[in-house]
Amino acid sequence: MFAHRHRELGELLCHRGLVTKRRWDEARKAAGGDRSAADLLDATGELPRARLLAAVAAELGRALVDAPVRRLEPALAALLPAAVARQHGVVPWRREAQHLEVLLLDPFAGGELGELEFALGHTVRGCVADPAVVEALLREHYGEGAGALAAALVAAPEGLAAAEPAGRELAAQAAELPVVRYVDDVLEQAIRERASDIHFEPFEHECRVRCRIDGALREWPAPPAHLALPVTSRLKVLANLDIAERRVPQDGRIQFEVAGRPVDLRVSTLPTQCGESVVLRVLDSERSAAIALDGLGLGEGLLAELRGVIRRPSGIVVVTGPTGSGKTSTLYACLRELNEAGAKLLTIEDPVEYELEGVTQVAVNPVAGLTFAAALRAFLRQDPDIVMVGEIRDLETAQVAIQAALTGHLVLTTLHTNDAAGAVTRLTDLGVEPYLVAASLEAVVAQRLVRCICADCRCEQAADPETLARLTLPGRSLTGLRFYGGAGCPVCRGTGYRGRMGLFELLRVDEAMRELIARGAGTQELRDLALARGMETLRGRGLAAIAARATTPEEVLKYA
């Protein structure tokens, strides 16, 4: 905090008796690097951030904004040109009749607002706020990405969007420069921020834009409601969809280039009462290509077990978990591990998300009759060694997959279940005979993705009794376990989290397990046997991640 203002801040705090000069000098020496002495004193509890900011505001005679918003309204953000906001390090906070209140990134330099007042043509008042929050707002609304276009869109003429424009008019609106620039910059900024999905959601009085980053949706600068249709049309033009058809869902793809590398975007439109909702799934092949089996975070023991399982000559290996839990990434990592010159690998997917060199990949096409089951039957005539089925959704696909496993092929696939043991009962619920499941199933991997604590603002935090009670496993004590979380900083955009990690449990099917499966045992009975054989649960893996200061109790309770 105010890392470049050591002298001014130190003198202020010492003058007000909040810290001694000796302690300040010690903190400066201990902090080092980009971390300030103020951050260190805040982390140790000697000088909380709120008290420091209050002292700065009082000393400088400025108003203190202790809880600024995390996202500005487009009309408010449009009051400052991006270049001006970045140059002066200010963010508009509130517009009054006679003046504009702005949050100052550096309140010590706030006396230099004369140039800003001249540029805007009216009085500007500077306010003190947490620099981390101000910097995050600057990056979001006035950085090189989507936020910088809020002003251009607000200024766009309302006549740009007609009530019910025809196809040619829609195409013309979609080609307007403000719309083109806004869409391009939203996509680029979202990809740079490692978003997995981008949502454009129309409502009666607004068009909401959100990006899923590290599994959580974040608000993005949105266009005015009257530009929702042109923005949607622009996305449909890029995806080669019919812009005049707004009554039925459509699917397409966009190839977008960021920093010289192509990124595929899978586009889905859905008609709603207020317009078309558009969701783009980001398929970053470069990022995916970097995922190897030993980079999933399985841990040495689990990694060795899984490697042993997928090296078996035949059988079914199932990866299970909810949508967005990383199942496809795990399957791709397994395929890369097995992709050798002496093996033939075939996949059937819906759709093909990433291209794997040396692997024959097929996308389902139900309209043409190419379903999972139909493709899998054809695969068996292609002399494969290893087959990946994107998902087992019905009895027919399950039966053909089991037939492939029983005739000497290794089959990798996914199911949607809550845990590893649940995959067995899911297969029998589809109608597969228990004895066939017992004969073909080799292992089930259940997984979840939890957010990682931001390394730049990690600090120790106390867990409330209710959380502790929910987190505790039977027979295990949390005594002595220290809990950590993220305080929020510009690096993590104030969320306290950055990146995600996997939690895994691996159920191995041995002879005792096969006997239980063959006689139709339930999920709990299978789970109890697996635990007796040493299986570590998702919750147990989550506790280990908490102990390693990697994630928070809230994340583990949410997903495991």
mmCIF file with all atom_site columns, N, CA and C in Angstrom, residues 40-99:
data_model
loop_
_atom_site.group_PDB
_atom_site.id
_atom_site.type_symbol
_atom_site.label_atom_id
_atom_site.label_alt_id
_atom_site.label_comp_id
_atom_site.label_asym_id
_atom_site.label_entity_id
_atom_site.label_seq_id
_atom_site.pdbx_PDB_ins_code
_atom_site.Cartn_x
_atom_site.Cartn_y
_atom_site.Cartn_z
_atom_site.occupancy
_atom_site.B_iso_or_equiv
_atom_site.pdbx_formal_charge
_atom_site.auth_seq_id
_atom_site.auth_comp_id
_atom_site.auth_asym_id
_atom_site.auth_atom_id
_atom_site.pdbx_PDB_model_num
ATOM 1   N N  . LEU A 1 40 ? 2.941   -4.868 5.502   1.00 0.00 ? 40 LEU A N  1
ATOM 2   C CA . LEU A 1 40 ? 3.469   -5.763 6.527   1.00 0.00 ? 40 LEU A CA 1
ATOM 3   C C  . LEU A 1 40 ? 2.796   -5.488 7.871   1.00 0.00 ? 40 LEU A C  1
ATOM 4   N N  . LEU A 1 41 ? 2.667   -4.231 8.243   1.00 0.00 ? 41 LEU A N  1
ATOM 5   C CA . LEU A 1 41 ? 2.035   -3.883 9.514   1.00 0.00 ? 41 LEU A CA 1
ATOM 6   C C  . LEU A 1 41 ? 0.558   -4.271 9.518   1.00 0.00 ? 41 LEU A C  1
ATOM 7   N N  . ASP A 1 42 ? -0.075  -4.183 8.369   1.00 0.00 ? 42 ASP A N  1
ATOM 8   C CA . ASP A 1 42 ? -1.473  -4.608 8.255   1.00 0.00 ? 42 ASP A CA 1
ATOM 9   C C  . ASP A 1 42 ? -1.592  -6.115 8.434   1.00 0.00 ? 42 ASP A C  1
ATOM 10  N N  . ALA A 1 43 ? -0.668  -6.870 7.802   1.00 0.00 ? 43 ALA A N  1
ATOM 11  C CA . ALA A 1 43 ? -0.707  -8.334 7.885   1.00 0.00 ? 43 ALA A CA 1
ATOM 12  C C  . ALA A 1 43 ? -0.477  -8.820 9.311   1.00 0.00 ? 43 ALA A C  1
ATOM 13  N N  . THR A 1 44 ? 0.356   -8.109 10.064  1.00 0.00 ? 44 THR A N  1
ATOM 14  C CA . THR A 1 44 ? 0.641   -8.519 11.452  1.00 0.00 ? 44 THR A CA 1
ATOM 15  C C  . THR A 1 44 ? -0.410  -8.019 12.428  1.00 0.00 ? 44 THR A C  1
ATOM 16  N N  . GLY A 1 45 ? -1.315  -7.167 11.982  1.00 0.00 ? 45 GLY A N  1
ATOM 17  C CA . GLY A 1 45 ? -2.351  -6.641 12.849  1.00 0.00 ? 45 GLY A CA 1
ATOM 18  C C  . GLY A 1 45 ? -1.936  -5.428 13.666  1.00 0.00 ? 45 GLY A C  1
ATOM 19  N N  . GLU A 1 46 ? -0.704  -4.962 13.487  1.00 0.00 ? 46 GLU A N  1
ATOM 20  C CA . GLU A 1 46 ? -0.230  -3.809 14.252  1.00 0.00 ? 46 GLU A CA 1
ATOM 21  C C  . GLU A 1 46 ? -0.907  -2.517 13.786  1.00 0.00 ? 46 GLU A C  1
ATOM 22  N N  . LEU A 1 47 ? -1.157  -2.421 12.502  1.00 0.00 ? 47 LEU A N  1
ATOM 23  C CA . LEU A 1 47 ? -1.786  -1.220 11.958  1.00 0.00 ? 47 LEU A CA 1
ATOM 24  C C  . LEU A 1 47 ? -2.752  -1.636 10.845  1.00 0.00 ? 47 LEU A C  1
ATOM 25  N N  . PRO A 1 48 ? -4.008  -1.901 11.220  1.00 0.00 ? 48 PRO A N  1
ATOM 26  C CA . PRO A 1 48 ? -4.973  -2.350 10.203  1.00 0.00 ? 48 PRO A CA 1
ATOM 27  C C  . PRO A 1 48 ? -5.120  -1.326 9.077   1.00 0.00 ? 48 PRO A C  1
ATOM 28  N N  . ARG A 1 49 ? -5.417  -1.822 7.910   1.00 0.00 ? 49 ARG A N  1
ATOM 29  C CA . ARG A 1 49 ? -5.543  -0.988 6.714   1.00 0.00 ? 49 ARG A CA 1
ATOM 30  C C  . ARG A 1 49 ? -6.576  0.136  6.916   1.00 0.00 ? 49 ARG A C  1
ATOM 31  N N  . ALA A 1 50 ? -7.677  -0.169 7.578   1.00 0.00 ? 50 ALA A N  1
ATOM 32  C CA . ALA A 1 50 ? -8.730  0.837  7.767   1.00 0.00 ? 50 ALA A CA 1
ATOM 33  C C  . ALA A 1 50 ? -8.218  2.016  8.591   1.00 0.00 ? 50 ALA A C  1
ATOM 34  N N  . ARG A 1 51 ? -7.445  1.747  9.649   1.00 0.00 ? 51 ARG A N  1
ATOM 35  C CA . ARG A 1 51 ? -6.919  2.836  10.484  1.00 0.00 ? 51 ARG A CA 1
ATOM 36  C C  . ARG A 1 51 ? -5.914  3.677  9.699   1.00 0.00 ? 51 ARG A C  1
ATOM 37  N N  . LEU A 1 52 ? -5.094  3.011  8.898   1.00 0.00 ? 52 LEU A N  1
ATOM 38  C CA . LEU A 1 52 ? -4.102  3.743  8.121   1.00 0.00 ? 52 LEU A CA 1
ATOM 39  C C  . LEU A 1 52 ? -4.772  4.673  7.115   1.00 0.00 ? 52 LEU A C  1
ATOM 40  N N  . LEU A 1 53 ? -5.775  4.154  6.407   1.00 0.00 ? 53 LEU A N  1
ATOM 41  C CA . LEU A 1 53 ? -6.463  4.978  5.411   1.00 0.00 ? 53 LEU A CA 1
ATOM 42  C C  . LEU A 1 53 ? -7.181  6.148  6.079   1.00 0.00 ? 53 LEU A C  1
ATOM 43  N N  . ALA A 1 54 ? -7.771  5.908  7.246   1.00 0.00 ? 54 ALA A N  1
ATOM 44  C CA . ALA A 1 54 ? -8.440  6.985  7.965   1.00 0.00 ? 54 ALA A CA 1
ATOM 45  C C  . ALA A 1 54 ? -7.447  8.075  8.367   1.00 0.00 ? 54 ALA A C  1
ATOM 46  N N  . ALA A 1 55 ? -6.236  7.656  8.773   1.00 0.00 ? 55 ALA A N  1
ATOM 47  C CA . ALA A 1 55 ? -5.205  8.625  9.154   1.00 0.00 ? 55 ALA A CA 1
ATOM 48  C C  . ALA A 1 55 ? -4.754  9.448  7.953   1.00 0.00 ? 55 ALA A C  1
ATOM 49  N N  . VAL A 1 56 ? -4.599  8.785  6.800   1.00 0.00 ? 56 VAL A N  1
ATOM 50  C CA . VAL A 1 56 ? -4.189  9.489  5.581   1.00 0.00 ? 56 VAL A CA 1
ATOM 51  C C  . VAL A 1 56 ? -5.248  10.508 5.182   1.00 0.00 ? 56 VAL A C  1
ATOM 52  N N  . ALA A 1 57 ? -6.517  10.096 5.230   1.00 0.00 ? 57 ALA A N  1
ATOM 53  C CA . ALA A 1 57 ? -7.606  10.996 4.850   1.00 0.00 ? 57 ALA A CA 1
ATOM 54  C C  . ALA A 1 57 ? -7.667  12.200 5.782   1.00 0.00 ? 57 ALA A C  1
ATOM 55  N N  . ALA A 1 58 ? -7.523  11.937 7.090   1.00 0.00 ? 58 ALA A N  1
ATOM 56  C CA . ALA A 1 58 ? -7.586  13.031 8.050   1.00 0.00 ? 58 ALA A CA 1
ATOM 57  C C  . ALA A 1 58 ? -6.415  13.991 7.870   1.00 0.00 ? 58 ALA A C  1
ATOM 58  N N  . GLU A 1 59 ? -5.222  13.451 7.634   1.00 0.00 ? 59 GLU A N  1
ATOM 59  C CA . GLU A 1 59 ? -4.031  14.285 7.473   1.00 0.00 ? 59 GLU A CA 1
ATOM 60  C C  . GLU A 1 59 ? -4.126  15.162 6.223   1.00 0.00 ? 59 GLU A C  1
ATOM 61  N N  . LEU A 1 60 ? -4.658  14.600 5.144   1.00 0.00 ? 60 LEU A N  1
ATOM 62  C CA . LEU A 1 60 ? -4.731  15.328 3.879   1.00 0.00 ? 60 LEU A CA 1
ATOM 63  C C  . LEU A 1 60 ? -6.011  16.137 3.735   1.00 0.00 ? 60 LEU A C  1
ATOM 64  N N  . GLY A 1 61 ? -6.936  15.973 4.693   1.00 0.00 ? 61 GLY A N  1
ATOM 65  C CA . GLY A 1 61 ? -8.182  16.716 4.629   1.00 0.00 ? 61 GLY A CA 1
ATOM 66  C C  . GLY A 1 61 ? -9.096  16.253 3.511   1.00 0.00 ? 61 GLY A C  1
ATOM 67  N N  . ARG A 1 62 ? -9.092  14.982 3.237   1.00 0.00 ? 62 ARG A N  1
ATOM 68  C CA . ARG A 1 62 ? -9.921  14.433 2.163   1.00 0.00 ? 62 ARG A CA 1
ATOM 69  C C  . ARG A 1 62 ? -10.954 13.471 2.738   1.00 0.00 ? 62 ARG A C  1
ATOM 70  N N  . ALA A 1 63 ? -12.040 13.285 1.990   1.00 0.00 ? 63 ALA A N  1
ATOM 71  C CA . ALA A 1 63 ? -13.066 12.332 2.400   1.00 0.00 ? 63 ALA A CA 1
ATOM 72  C C  . ALA A 1 63 ? -12.532 10.913 2.238   1.00 0.00 ? 63 ALA A C  1
ATOM 73  N N  . LEU A 1 64 ? -12.947 10.025 3.144   1.00 0.00 ? 64 LEU A N  1
ATOM 74  C CA . LEU A 1 64 ? -12.547 8.622  3.083   1.00 0.00 ? 64 LEU A CA 1
ATOM 75  C C  . LEU A 1 64 ? -13.717 7.792  2.549   1.00 0.00 ? 64 LEU A C  1
ATOM 76  N N  . VAL A 1 65 ? -13.454 7.031  1.508   1.00 0.00 ? 65 VAL A N  1
ATOM 77  C CA . VAL A 1 65 ? -14.447 6.090  0.972   1.00 0.00 ? 65 VAL A CA 1
ATOM 78  C C  . VAL A 1 65 ? -13.977 4.703  1.384   1.00 0.00 ? 65 VAL A C  1
ATOM 79  N N  . ASP A 1 66 ? -14.583 4.170  2.442   1.00 0.00 ? 66 ASP A N  1
ATOM 80  C CA . ASP A 1 66 ? -14.061 2.923  3.005   1.00 0.00 ? 66 ASP A CA 1
ATOM 81  C C  . ASP A 1 66 ? -14.611 1.673  2.346   1.00 0.00 ? 66 ASP A C  1
ATOM 82  N N  . ALA A 1 67 ? -15.666 1.790  1.557   1.00 0.00 ? 67 ALA A N  1
ATOM 83  C CA . ALA A 1 67 ? -16.236 0.606  0.899   1.00 0.00 ? 67 ALA A CA 1
ATOM 84  C C  . ALA A 1 67 ? -16.669 0.944  -0.518  1.00 0.00 ? 67 ALA A C  1
ATOM 85  N N  . PRO A 1 68 ? -15.719 1.263  -1.404  1.00 0.00 ? 68 PRO A N  1
ATOM 86  C CA . PRO A 1 68 ? -16.090 1.578  -2.788  1.00 0.00 ? 68 PRO A CA 1
ATOM 87  C C  . PRO A 1 68 ? -16.620 0.356  -3.523  1.00 0.00 ? 68 PRO A C  1
ATOM 88  N N  . VAL A 1 69 ? -17.398 0.606  -4.543  1.00 0.00 ? 69 VAL A N  1
ATOM 89  C CA . VAL A 1 69 ? -17.943 -0.493 -5.340  1.00 0.00 ? 69 VAL A CA 1
ATOM 90  C C  . VAL A 1 69 ? -16.829 -1.188 -6.101  1.00 0.00 ? 69 VAL A C  1
ATOM 91  N N  . ARG A 1 70 ? -17.075 -2.440 -6.488  1.00 0.00 ? 70 ARG A N  1
ATOM 92  C CA . ARG A 1 70 ? -16.093 -3.200 -7.265  1.00 0.00 ? 70 ARG A CA 1
ATOM 93  C C  . ARG A 1 70 ? -16.297 -3.029 -8.765  1.00 0.00 ? 70 ARG A C  1
ATOM 94  N N  . ARG A 1 71 ? -17.385 -2.347 -9.145  1.00 0.00 ? 71 ARG A N  1
ATOM 95  C CA . ARG A 1 71 ? -17.668 -2.149 -10.568 1.00 0.00 ? 71 ARG A CA 1
ATOM 96  C C  . ARG A 1 71 ? -18.420 -0.843 -10.742 1.00 0.00 ? 71 ARG A C  1
ATOM 97  N N  . LEU A 1 72 ? -18.009 -0.032 -11.697 1.00 0.00 ? 72 LEU A N  1
ATOM 98  C CA . LEU A 1 72 ? -18.639 1.256  -11.948 1.00 0.00 ? 72 LEU A CA 1
ATOM 99  C C  . LEU A 1 72 ? -19.785 1.117  -12.931 1.00 0.00 ? 72 LEU A C  1
ATOM 100 N N  . GLU A 1 73 ? -20.772 1.968  -12.781 1.00 0.00 ? 73 GLU A N  1
ATOM 101 C CA . GLU A 1 73 ? -21.825 2.044  -13.787 1.00 0.00 ? 73 GLU A CA 1
ATOM 102 C C  . GLU A 1 73 ? -21.224 2.580  -15.086 1.00 0.00 ? 73 GLU A C  1
ATOM 103 N N  . PRO A 1 74 ? -21.647 2.047  -16.245 1.00 0.00 ? 74 PRO A N  1
ATOM 104 C CA . PRO A 1 74 ? -21.062 2.503  -17.520 1.00 0.00 ? 74 PRO A CA 1
ATOM 105 C C  . PRO A 1 74 ? -21.121 4.012  -17.711 1.00 0.00 ? 74 PRO A C  1
ATOM 106 N N  . ALA A 1 75 ? -22.258 4.644  -17.331 1.00 0.00 ? 75 ALA A N  1
ATOM 107 C CA . ALA A 1 75 ? -22.388 6.089  -17.510 1.00 0.00 ? 75 ALA A CA 1
ATOM 108 C C  . ALA A 1 75 ? -21.392 6.849  -16.638 1.00 0.00 ? 75 ALA A C  1
ATOM 109 N N  . LEU A 1 76 ? -21.105 6.338  -15.441 1.00 0.00 ? 76 LEU A N  1
ATOM 110 C CA . LEU A 1 76 ? -20.128 6.974  -14.553 1.00 0.00 ? 76 LEU A CA 1
ATOM 111 C C  . LEU A 1 76 ? -18.718 6.791  -15.090 1.00 0.00 ? 76 LEU A C  1
ATOM 112 N N  . ALA A 1 77 ? -18.394 5.571  -15.538 1.00 0.00 ? 77 ALA A N  1
ATOM 113 C CA . ALA A 1 77 ? -17.061 5.313  -16.093 1.00 0.00 ? 77 ALA A CA 1
ATOM 114 C C  . ALA A 1 77 ? -16.812 6.165  -17.331 1.00 0.00 ? 77 ALA A C  1
ATOM 115 N N  . ALA A 1 78 ? -17.880 6.469  -18.070 1.00 0.00 ? 78 ALA A N  1
ATOM 116 C CA . ALA A 1 78 ? -17.733 7.231  -19.307 1.00 0.00 ? 78 ALA A CA 1
ATOM 117 C C  . ALA A 1 78 ? -17.370 8.684  -19.068 1.00 0.00 ? 78 ALA A C  1
ATOM 118 N N  . LEU A 1 79 ? -17.458 9.157  -17.820 1.00 0.00 ? 79 LEU A N  1
ATOM 119 C CA . LEU A 1 79 ? -17.141 10.556 -17.534 1.00 0.00 ? 79 LEU A CA 1
ATOM 120 C C  . LEU A 1 79 ? -15.663 10.866 -17.711 1.00 0.00 ? 79 LEU A C  1
ATOM 121 N N  . LEU A 1 80 ? -14.813 9.859  -17.611 1.00 0.00 ? 80 LEU A N  1
ATOM 122 C CA . LEU A 1 80 ? -13.377 10.071 -17.762 1.00 0.00 ? 80 LEU A CA 1
ATOM 123 C C  . LEU A 1 80 ? -12.849 9.301  -18.963 1.00 0.00 ? 80 LEU A C  1
ATOM 124 N N  . PRO A 1 81 ? -12.137 9.941  -19.861 1.00 0.00 ? 81 PRO A N  1
ATOM 125 C CA . PRO A 1 81 ? -11.449 9.188  -20.916 1.00 0.00 ? 81 PRO A CA 1
ATOM 126 C C  . PRO A 1 81 ? -10.420 8.252  -20.293 1.00 0.00 ? 81 PRO A C  1
ATOM 127 N N  . ALA A 1 82 ? -10.225 7.093  -20.902 1.00 0.00 ? 82 ALA A N  1
ATOM 128 C CA . ALA A 1 82 ? -9.327  6.090  -20.333 1.00 0.00 ? 82 ALA A CA 1
ATOM 129 C C  . ALA A 1 82 ? -7.915  6.635  -20.147 1.00 0.00 ? 82 ALA A C  1
ATOM 130 N N  . ALA A 1 83 ? -7.420  7.362  -21.150 1.00 0.00 ? 83 ALA A N  1
ATOM 131 C CA . ALA A 1 83 ? -6.051  7.883  -21.063 1.00 0.00 ? 83 ALA A CA 1
ATOM 132 C C  . ALA A 1 83 ? -5.909  8.852  -19.905 1.00 0.00 ? 83 ALA A C  1
ATOM 133 N N  . VAL A 1 84 ? -6.942  9.679  -19.667 1.00 0.00 ? 84 VAL A N  1
ATOM 134 C CA . VAL A 1 84 ? -6.908  10.655 -18.573 1.00 0.00 ? 84 VAL A CA 1
ATOM 135 C C  . VAL A 1 84 ? -6.949  9.940  -17.226 1.00 0.00 ? 84 VAL A C  1
ATOM 136 N N  . ALA A 1 85 ? -7.819  8.938  -17.109 1.00 0.00 ? 85 ALA A N  1
ATOM 137 C CA . ALA A 1 85 ? -7.928  8.199  -15.848 1.00 0.00 ? 85 ALA A CA 1
ATOM 138 C C  . ALA A 1 85 ? -6.614  7.523  -15.492 1.00 0.00 ? 85 ALA A C  1
ATOM 139 N N  . ARG A 1 86 ? -5.979  6.892  -16.498 1.00 0.00 ? 86 ARG A N  1
ATOM 140 C CA . ARG A 1 86 ? -4.705  6.210  -16.229 1.00 0.00 ? 86 ARG A CA 1
ATOM 141 C C  . ARG A 1 86 ? -3.596  7.207  -15.928 1.00 0.00 ? 86 ARG A C  1
ATOM 142 N N  . GLN A 1 87 ? -3.572  8.334  -16.654 1.00 0.00 ? 87 GLN A N  1
ATOM 143 C CA . GLN A 1 87 ? -2.512  9.327  -16.460 1.00 0.00 ? 87 GLN A CA 1
ATOM 144 C C  . GLN A 1 87 ? -2.527  9.897  -15.046 1.00 0.00 ? 87 GLN A C  1
ATOM 145 N N  . HIS A 1 88 ? -3.732  10.185 -14.527 1.00 0.00 ? 88 HIS A N  1
ATOM 146 C CA . HIS A 1 88 ? -3.838  10.817 -13.217 1.00 0.00 ? 88 HIS A CA 1
ATOM 147 C C  . HIS A 1 88 ? -4.094  9.804  -12.099 1.00 0.00 ? 88 HIS A C  1
ATOM 148 N N  . GLY A 1 89 ? -4.328  8.544  -12.439 1.00 0.00 ? 89 GLY A N  1
ATOM 149 C CA . GLY A 1 89 ? -4.578  7.544  -11.411 1.00 0.00 ? 89 GLY A CA 1
ATOM 150 C C  . GLY A 1 89 ? -5.836  7.829  -10.619 1.00 0.00 ? 89 GLY A C  1
ATOM 151 N N  . VAL A 1 90 ? -6.934  8.112  -11.321 1.00 0.00 ? 90 VAL A N  1
ATOM 152 C CA . VAL A 1 90 ? -8.188  8.443  -10.651 1.00 0.00 ? 90 VAL A CA 1
ATOM 153 C C  . VAL A 1 90 ? -9.330  7.624  -11.245 1.00 0.00 ? 90 VAL A C  1
ATOM 154 N N  . VAL A 1 91 ? -10.344 7.396  -10.407 1.00 0.00 ? 91 VAL A N  1
ATOM 155 C CA . VAL A 1 91 ? -11.546 6.672  -10.818 1.00 0.00 ? 91 VAL A CA 1
ATOM 156 C C  . VAL A 1 91 ? -12.750 7.490  -10.365 1.00 0.00 ? 91 VAL A C  1
ATOM 157 N N  . PRO A 1 92 ? -13.710 7.787  -11.240 1.00 0.00 ? 92 PRO A N  1
ATOM 158 C CA . PRO A 1 92 ? -14.893 8.554  -10.816 1.00 0.00 ? 92 PRO A CA 1
ATOM 159 C C  . PRO A 1 92 ? -15.705 7.788  -9.774  1.00 0.00 ? 92 PRO A C  1
ATOM 160 N N  . TRP A 1 93 ? -16.103 8.490  -8.725  1.00 0.00 ? 93 TRP A N  1
ATOM 161 C CA . TRP A 1 93 ? -16.829 7.837  -7.631  1.00 0.00 ? 93 TRP A CA 1
ATOM 162 C C  . TRP A 1 93 ? -18.277 8.329  -7.542  1.00 0.00 ? 93 TRP A C  1
ATOM 163 N N  . ARG A 1 94 ? -18.443 9.645  -7.629  1.00 0.00 ? 94 ARG A N  1
ATOM 164 C CA . ARG A 1 94 ? -19.793 10.183 -7.524  1.00 0.00 ? 94 ARG A CA 1
ATOM 165 C C  . ARG A 1 94 ? -19.839 11.529 -8.241  1.00 0.00 ? 94 ARG A C  1
ATOM 166 N N  . ARG A 1 95 ? -20.936 11.757 -8.960  1.00 0.00 ? 95 ARG A N  1
ATOM 167 C CA . ARG A 1 95 ? -21.094 13.029 -9.674  1.00 0.00 ? 95 ARG A CA 1
ATOM 168 C C  . ARG A 1 95 ? -22.127 13.880 -8.968  1.00 0.00 ? 95 ARG A C  1
ATOM 169 N N  . GLU A 1 96 ? -21.700 15.035 -8.502  1.00 0.00 ? 96 GLU A N  1
ATOM 170 C CA . GLU A 1 96 ? -22.604 16.000 -7.877  1.00 0.00 ? 96 GLU A CA 1
ATOM 171 C C  . GLU A 1 96 ? -22.901 17.123 -8.874  1.00 0.00 ? 96 GLU A C  1
ATOM 172 N N  . ALA A 1 97 ? -23.793 18.010 -8.490  1.00 0.00 ? 97 ALA A N  1
ATOM 173 C CA . ALA A 1 97 ? -24.191 19.086 -9.405  1.00 0.00 ? 97 ALA A CA 1
ATOM 174 C C  . ALA A 1 97 ? -23.023 19.993 -9.759  1.00 0.00 ? 97 ALA A C  1
ATOM 175 N N  . GLN A 1 98 ? -22.157 20.278 -8.779  1.00 0.00 ? 98 GLN A N  1
ATOM 176 C CA . GLN A 1 98 ? -21.083 21.238 -8.993  1.00 0.00 ? 98 GLN A CA 1
ATOM 177 C C  . GLN A 1 98 ? -19.703 20.608 -9.128  1.00 0.00 ? 98 GLN A C  1
ATOM 178 N N  . HIS A 1 99 ? -19.568 19.342 -8.839  1.00 0.00 ? 99 HIS A N  1
ATOM 179 C CA . HIS A 1 99 ? -18.229 18.747 -8.879  1.00 0.00 ? 99 HIS A CA 1
ATOM 180 C C  . HIS A 1 99 ? -18.308 17.238 -9.110  1.00 0.00 ? 99 HIS A C  1
#
